[in-house]
XYZ file of C-alpha atoms in Angstrom:
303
model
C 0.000 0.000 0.000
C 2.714 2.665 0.989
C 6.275 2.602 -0.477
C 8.980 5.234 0.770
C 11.680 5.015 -1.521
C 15.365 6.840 -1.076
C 13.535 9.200 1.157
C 15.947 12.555 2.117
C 14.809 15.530 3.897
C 16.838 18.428 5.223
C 15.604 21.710 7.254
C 17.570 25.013 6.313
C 18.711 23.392 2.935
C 21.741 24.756 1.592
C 22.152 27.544 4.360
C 25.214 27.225 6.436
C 22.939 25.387 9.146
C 21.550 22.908 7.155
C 20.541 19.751 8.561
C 19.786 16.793 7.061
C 16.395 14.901 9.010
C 16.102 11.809 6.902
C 19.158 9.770 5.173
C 17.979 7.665 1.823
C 14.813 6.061 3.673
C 13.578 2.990 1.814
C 10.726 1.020 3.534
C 7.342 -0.930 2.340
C 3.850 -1.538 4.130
C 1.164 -3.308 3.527
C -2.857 -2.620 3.775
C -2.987 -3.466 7.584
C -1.219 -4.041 10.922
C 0.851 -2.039 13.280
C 4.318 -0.593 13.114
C 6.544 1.124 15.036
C 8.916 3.937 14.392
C 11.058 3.731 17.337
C 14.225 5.687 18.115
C 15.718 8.591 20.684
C 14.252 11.975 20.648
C 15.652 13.779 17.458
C 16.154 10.463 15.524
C 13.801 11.607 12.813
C 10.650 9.509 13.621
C 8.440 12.390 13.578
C 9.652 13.629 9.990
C 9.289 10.890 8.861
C 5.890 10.526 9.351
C 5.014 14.459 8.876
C 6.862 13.319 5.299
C 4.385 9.905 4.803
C 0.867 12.243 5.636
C 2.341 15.536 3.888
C 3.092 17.867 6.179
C 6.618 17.716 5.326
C 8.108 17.746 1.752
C 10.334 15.718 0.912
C 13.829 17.308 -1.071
C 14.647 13.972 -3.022
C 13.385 9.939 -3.195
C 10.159 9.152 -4.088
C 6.553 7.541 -2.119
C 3.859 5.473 -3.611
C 0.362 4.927 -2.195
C -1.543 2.324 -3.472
C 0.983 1.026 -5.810
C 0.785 4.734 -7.392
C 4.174 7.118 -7.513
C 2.718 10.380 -5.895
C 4.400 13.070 -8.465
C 3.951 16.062 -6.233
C 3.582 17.536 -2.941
C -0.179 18.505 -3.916
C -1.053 15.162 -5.106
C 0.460 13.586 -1.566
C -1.952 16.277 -0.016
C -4.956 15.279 -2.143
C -4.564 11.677 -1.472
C -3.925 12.431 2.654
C -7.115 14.474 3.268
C -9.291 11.395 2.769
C -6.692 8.673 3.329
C -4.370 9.103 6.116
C -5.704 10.370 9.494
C -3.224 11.933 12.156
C -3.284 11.201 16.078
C -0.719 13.548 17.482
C 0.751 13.526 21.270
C -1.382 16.796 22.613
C -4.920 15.590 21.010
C -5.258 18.771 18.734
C -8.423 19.318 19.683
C -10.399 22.423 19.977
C -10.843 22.642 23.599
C -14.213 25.061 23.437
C -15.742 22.913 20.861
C -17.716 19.770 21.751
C -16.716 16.279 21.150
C -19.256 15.784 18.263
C -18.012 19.079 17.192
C -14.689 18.283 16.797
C -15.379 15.017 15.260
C -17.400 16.620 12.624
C -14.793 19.409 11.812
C -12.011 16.212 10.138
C -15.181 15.593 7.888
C -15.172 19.406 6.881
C -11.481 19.655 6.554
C -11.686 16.031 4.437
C -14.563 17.462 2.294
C -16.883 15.091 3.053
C -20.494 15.539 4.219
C -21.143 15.839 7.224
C -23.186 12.734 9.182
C -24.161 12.641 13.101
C -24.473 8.708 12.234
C -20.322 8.380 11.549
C -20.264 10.388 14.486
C -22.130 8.154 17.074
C -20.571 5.166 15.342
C -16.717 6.202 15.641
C -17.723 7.471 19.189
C -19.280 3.900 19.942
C -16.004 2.307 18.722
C -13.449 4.418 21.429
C -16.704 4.135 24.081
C -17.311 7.289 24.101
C -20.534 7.699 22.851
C -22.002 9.086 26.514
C -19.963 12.193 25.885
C -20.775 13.246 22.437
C -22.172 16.668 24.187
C -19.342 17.336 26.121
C -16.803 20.492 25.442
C -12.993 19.230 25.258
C -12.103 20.920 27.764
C -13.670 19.161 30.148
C -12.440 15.572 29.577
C -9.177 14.120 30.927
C -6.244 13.219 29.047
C -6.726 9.422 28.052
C -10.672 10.762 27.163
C -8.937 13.235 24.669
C -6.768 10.819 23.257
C -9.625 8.818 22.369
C -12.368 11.603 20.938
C -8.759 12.275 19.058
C -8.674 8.632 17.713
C -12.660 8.297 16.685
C -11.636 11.691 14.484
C -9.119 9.803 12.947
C -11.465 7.374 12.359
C -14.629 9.085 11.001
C -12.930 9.929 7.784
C -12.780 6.130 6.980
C -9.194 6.544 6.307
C -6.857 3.840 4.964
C -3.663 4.976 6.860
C -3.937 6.275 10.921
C -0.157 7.598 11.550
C 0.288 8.572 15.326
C 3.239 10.610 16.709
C 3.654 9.538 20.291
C 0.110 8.814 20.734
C 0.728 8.030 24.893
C 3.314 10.429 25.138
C 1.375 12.399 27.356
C -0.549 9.894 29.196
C -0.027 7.731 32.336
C 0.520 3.996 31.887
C -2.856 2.501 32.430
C -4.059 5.169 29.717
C -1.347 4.478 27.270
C -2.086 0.882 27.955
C -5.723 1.492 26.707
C -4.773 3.621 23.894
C -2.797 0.802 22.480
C -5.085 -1.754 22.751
C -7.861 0.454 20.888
C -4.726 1.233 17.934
C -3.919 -2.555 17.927
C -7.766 -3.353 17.677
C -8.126 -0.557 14.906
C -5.134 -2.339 13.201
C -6.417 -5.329 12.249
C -8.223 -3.604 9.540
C -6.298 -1.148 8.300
C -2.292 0.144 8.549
C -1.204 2.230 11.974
C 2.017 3.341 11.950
C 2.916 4.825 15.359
C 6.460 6.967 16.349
C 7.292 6.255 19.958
C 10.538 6.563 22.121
C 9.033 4.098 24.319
C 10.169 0.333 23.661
C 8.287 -1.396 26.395
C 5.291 -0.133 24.305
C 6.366 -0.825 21.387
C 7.669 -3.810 22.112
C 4.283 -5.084 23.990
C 2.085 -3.962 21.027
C 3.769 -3.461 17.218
C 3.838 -6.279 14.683
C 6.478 -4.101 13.505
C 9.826 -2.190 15.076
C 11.454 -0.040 12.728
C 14.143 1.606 14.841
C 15.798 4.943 13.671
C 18.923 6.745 14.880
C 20.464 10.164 13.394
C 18.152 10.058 10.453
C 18.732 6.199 9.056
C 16.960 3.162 9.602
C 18.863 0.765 12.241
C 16.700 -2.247 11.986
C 13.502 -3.519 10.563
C 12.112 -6.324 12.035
C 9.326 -7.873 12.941
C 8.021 -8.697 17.012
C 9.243 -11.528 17.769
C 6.436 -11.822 19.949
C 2.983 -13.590 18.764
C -0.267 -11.428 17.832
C -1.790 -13.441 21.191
C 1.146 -12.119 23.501
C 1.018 -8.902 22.209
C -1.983 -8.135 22.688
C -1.854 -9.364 26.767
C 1.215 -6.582 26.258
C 4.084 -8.691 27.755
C 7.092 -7.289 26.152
C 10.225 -8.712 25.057
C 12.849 -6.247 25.966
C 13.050 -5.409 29.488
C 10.547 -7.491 30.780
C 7.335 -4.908 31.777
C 4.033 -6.672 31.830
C 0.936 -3.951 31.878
C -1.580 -6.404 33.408
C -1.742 -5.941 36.772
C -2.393 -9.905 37.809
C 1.094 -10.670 36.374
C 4.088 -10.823 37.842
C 7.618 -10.011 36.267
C 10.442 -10.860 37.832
C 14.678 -10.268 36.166
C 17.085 -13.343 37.695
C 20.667 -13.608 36.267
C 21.653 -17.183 35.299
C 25.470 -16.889 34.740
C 25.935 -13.313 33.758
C 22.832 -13.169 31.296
C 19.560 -11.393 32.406
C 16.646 -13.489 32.208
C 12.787 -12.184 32.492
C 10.181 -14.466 34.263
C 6.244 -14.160 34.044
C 3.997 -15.655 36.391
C 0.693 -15.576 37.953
C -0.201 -17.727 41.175
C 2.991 -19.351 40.625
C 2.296 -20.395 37.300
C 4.651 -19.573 34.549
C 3.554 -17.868 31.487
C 6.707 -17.091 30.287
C 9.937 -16.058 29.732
C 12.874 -14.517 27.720
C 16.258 -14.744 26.775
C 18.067 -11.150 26.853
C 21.014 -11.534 24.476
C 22.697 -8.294 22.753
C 19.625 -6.635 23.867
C 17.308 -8.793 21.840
C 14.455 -10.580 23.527
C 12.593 -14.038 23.145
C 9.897 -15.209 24.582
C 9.993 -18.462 25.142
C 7.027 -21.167 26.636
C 7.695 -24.526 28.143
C 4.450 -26.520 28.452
C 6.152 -28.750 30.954
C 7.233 -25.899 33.162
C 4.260 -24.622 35.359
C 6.224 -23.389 38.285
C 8.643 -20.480 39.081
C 11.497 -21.945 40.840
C 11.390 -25.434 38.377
C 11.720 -22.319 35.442
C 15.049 -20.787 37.797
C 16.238 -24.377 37.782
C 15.955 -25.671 33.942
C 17.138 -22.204 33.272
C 20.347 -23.078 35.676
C 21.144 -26.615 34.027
C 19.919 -25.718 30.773
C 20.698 -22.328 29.549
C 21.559 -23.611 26.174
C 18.081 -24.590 24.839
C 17.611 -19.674 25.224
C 20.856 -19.525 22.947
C 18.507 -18.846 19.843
């Protein structure tokens, strides 16, 4: 569906403090899923996807939506205002304006006609169809971030791209946001930017991880769609749900994550280069029997 190819963008271009943002950015994705453009403050996650919805132009390379080369920066801004939706870290909305107000306003901007049914039905989708009456203003920060999300939504768009959609949110709330993004994924692409790993890690199909400008790595989770979504991450070992337990034990210099409930282990993973893998045992249902096939076995986490 989208195509970057030999993406560069630079800010002050050919002034004497010219920097360059993006460095010959190639990457593919398809109709649906999530992915995750994760790197360090600076690293160029949020150009890159103010370059993918058009807010940014681009200086050289070339993107493709739909299997289509986009010729110009009008044509990329054609194609976004029904197409791509944007979630961005402070909500955006217009605090003296209702909910169903601002929802309706992304059909204006979008040019389509306005319907109180698309309304009620994206509101429905982020449960939030109680407050459909309610001025912006008055709702709390994970409420925002939702009435932000069924805007994104009401446009029918093929493409949601969200710049640090929890940065501004506790965890319990940025827990729920990424639940409703990875629900909202499943039919159609999100692509999120997020200096967070133990989000990303707990929730993307996808890690894309940028530093200075360039891609770093491109992989996908190693985690299944079924662990993901219980948001057990593969990195440094946070679980969200509050009935698990996580706890780090070192088995001969290498750190090792356990998950448990009631004494029962769900899981655990193999930190190696900082790479994680989760890894299940049917056989082992019990903490300490984990601690000791981990001691006599460490082998069998090598890969």
């Amino acid at each position: 569906m989208l195509t970057l190819l030999g993406i560069n963008k630079y800010f002050n271009k050919n002034k004497p403090n010219q920097l360059q943002a993006l460095k010959n950015i190639s990457l593919g994705f398809g109709d649906k899923g999530m992915a995750a453009i994760y790197g360090k403050s600076g690293c160029g996650k949020s150009t890159l996807l103010n370059c993918i919805g058009g807010i940014e132009k681009i200086h050289s390379g070339s993107i493709a939506l739909e299997n289509k080369p986009v010729r110009n920066f009008t044509e990329l801004n054609n194609y976004k205002s029904k197409n791509i939706s944007f979630i961005f870290q402070d909500y955006n909305l217009i605090e003296s304006l209702s909910v169903e107000e601002n929802i309706l306003l992304a059909l204006d901007i979008a040019k389509l006609p306005r319907s109180i049914e698309k309304v009620n039905i994206v509101l429905r989708a982020v449960k939030m169809d109680k407050y459909n009456k309610r001025k912006a203003y008055t709702l709390s920060g994970g409420q925002k971030q939702r009435i932000a999300i069924a805007r994104a939504l009401v446009i029918s768009p093929k493409i949601i791209l969200a710049d640090e959609p929890t940065g501004n949110l506790d965890k319990s709330n940025s827990l729920n946001i990424l639940k409703l993004l990875k629900s909202i994924s499943k039919e159609i692409l999100v692509i999120i930017a997020s200096h967070d790993r133990e989000l990303v890690n707990g929730f993307a199909d996808r890690i894309i991880e940028m530093s200075d400008g360039r891609i770093l790595s491109d992989s996908m989770n190693r985690l299944s769609k079924n662990e993901t979504e219980k948001g057990i991450t593969n990195d440094n070992g946070t679980v969200y749900l509050e009935d698990y337990i996580h706890e780090k034990i070192d088995i001969k210099g290498r750190s090792i994550n356990i998950f448990y409930n009631d004494d029962n282990l769900i899981g655990c993973d193999f930190i190696f280069s900082n790479q994680g893998l989760l890894v299940h045992s049917k056989e082992v249902n019990s903490v300490n029997i984990c601690k000791n096939l981990l001691n006599s076995r460490p082998r069998q986490f090598d890969n």
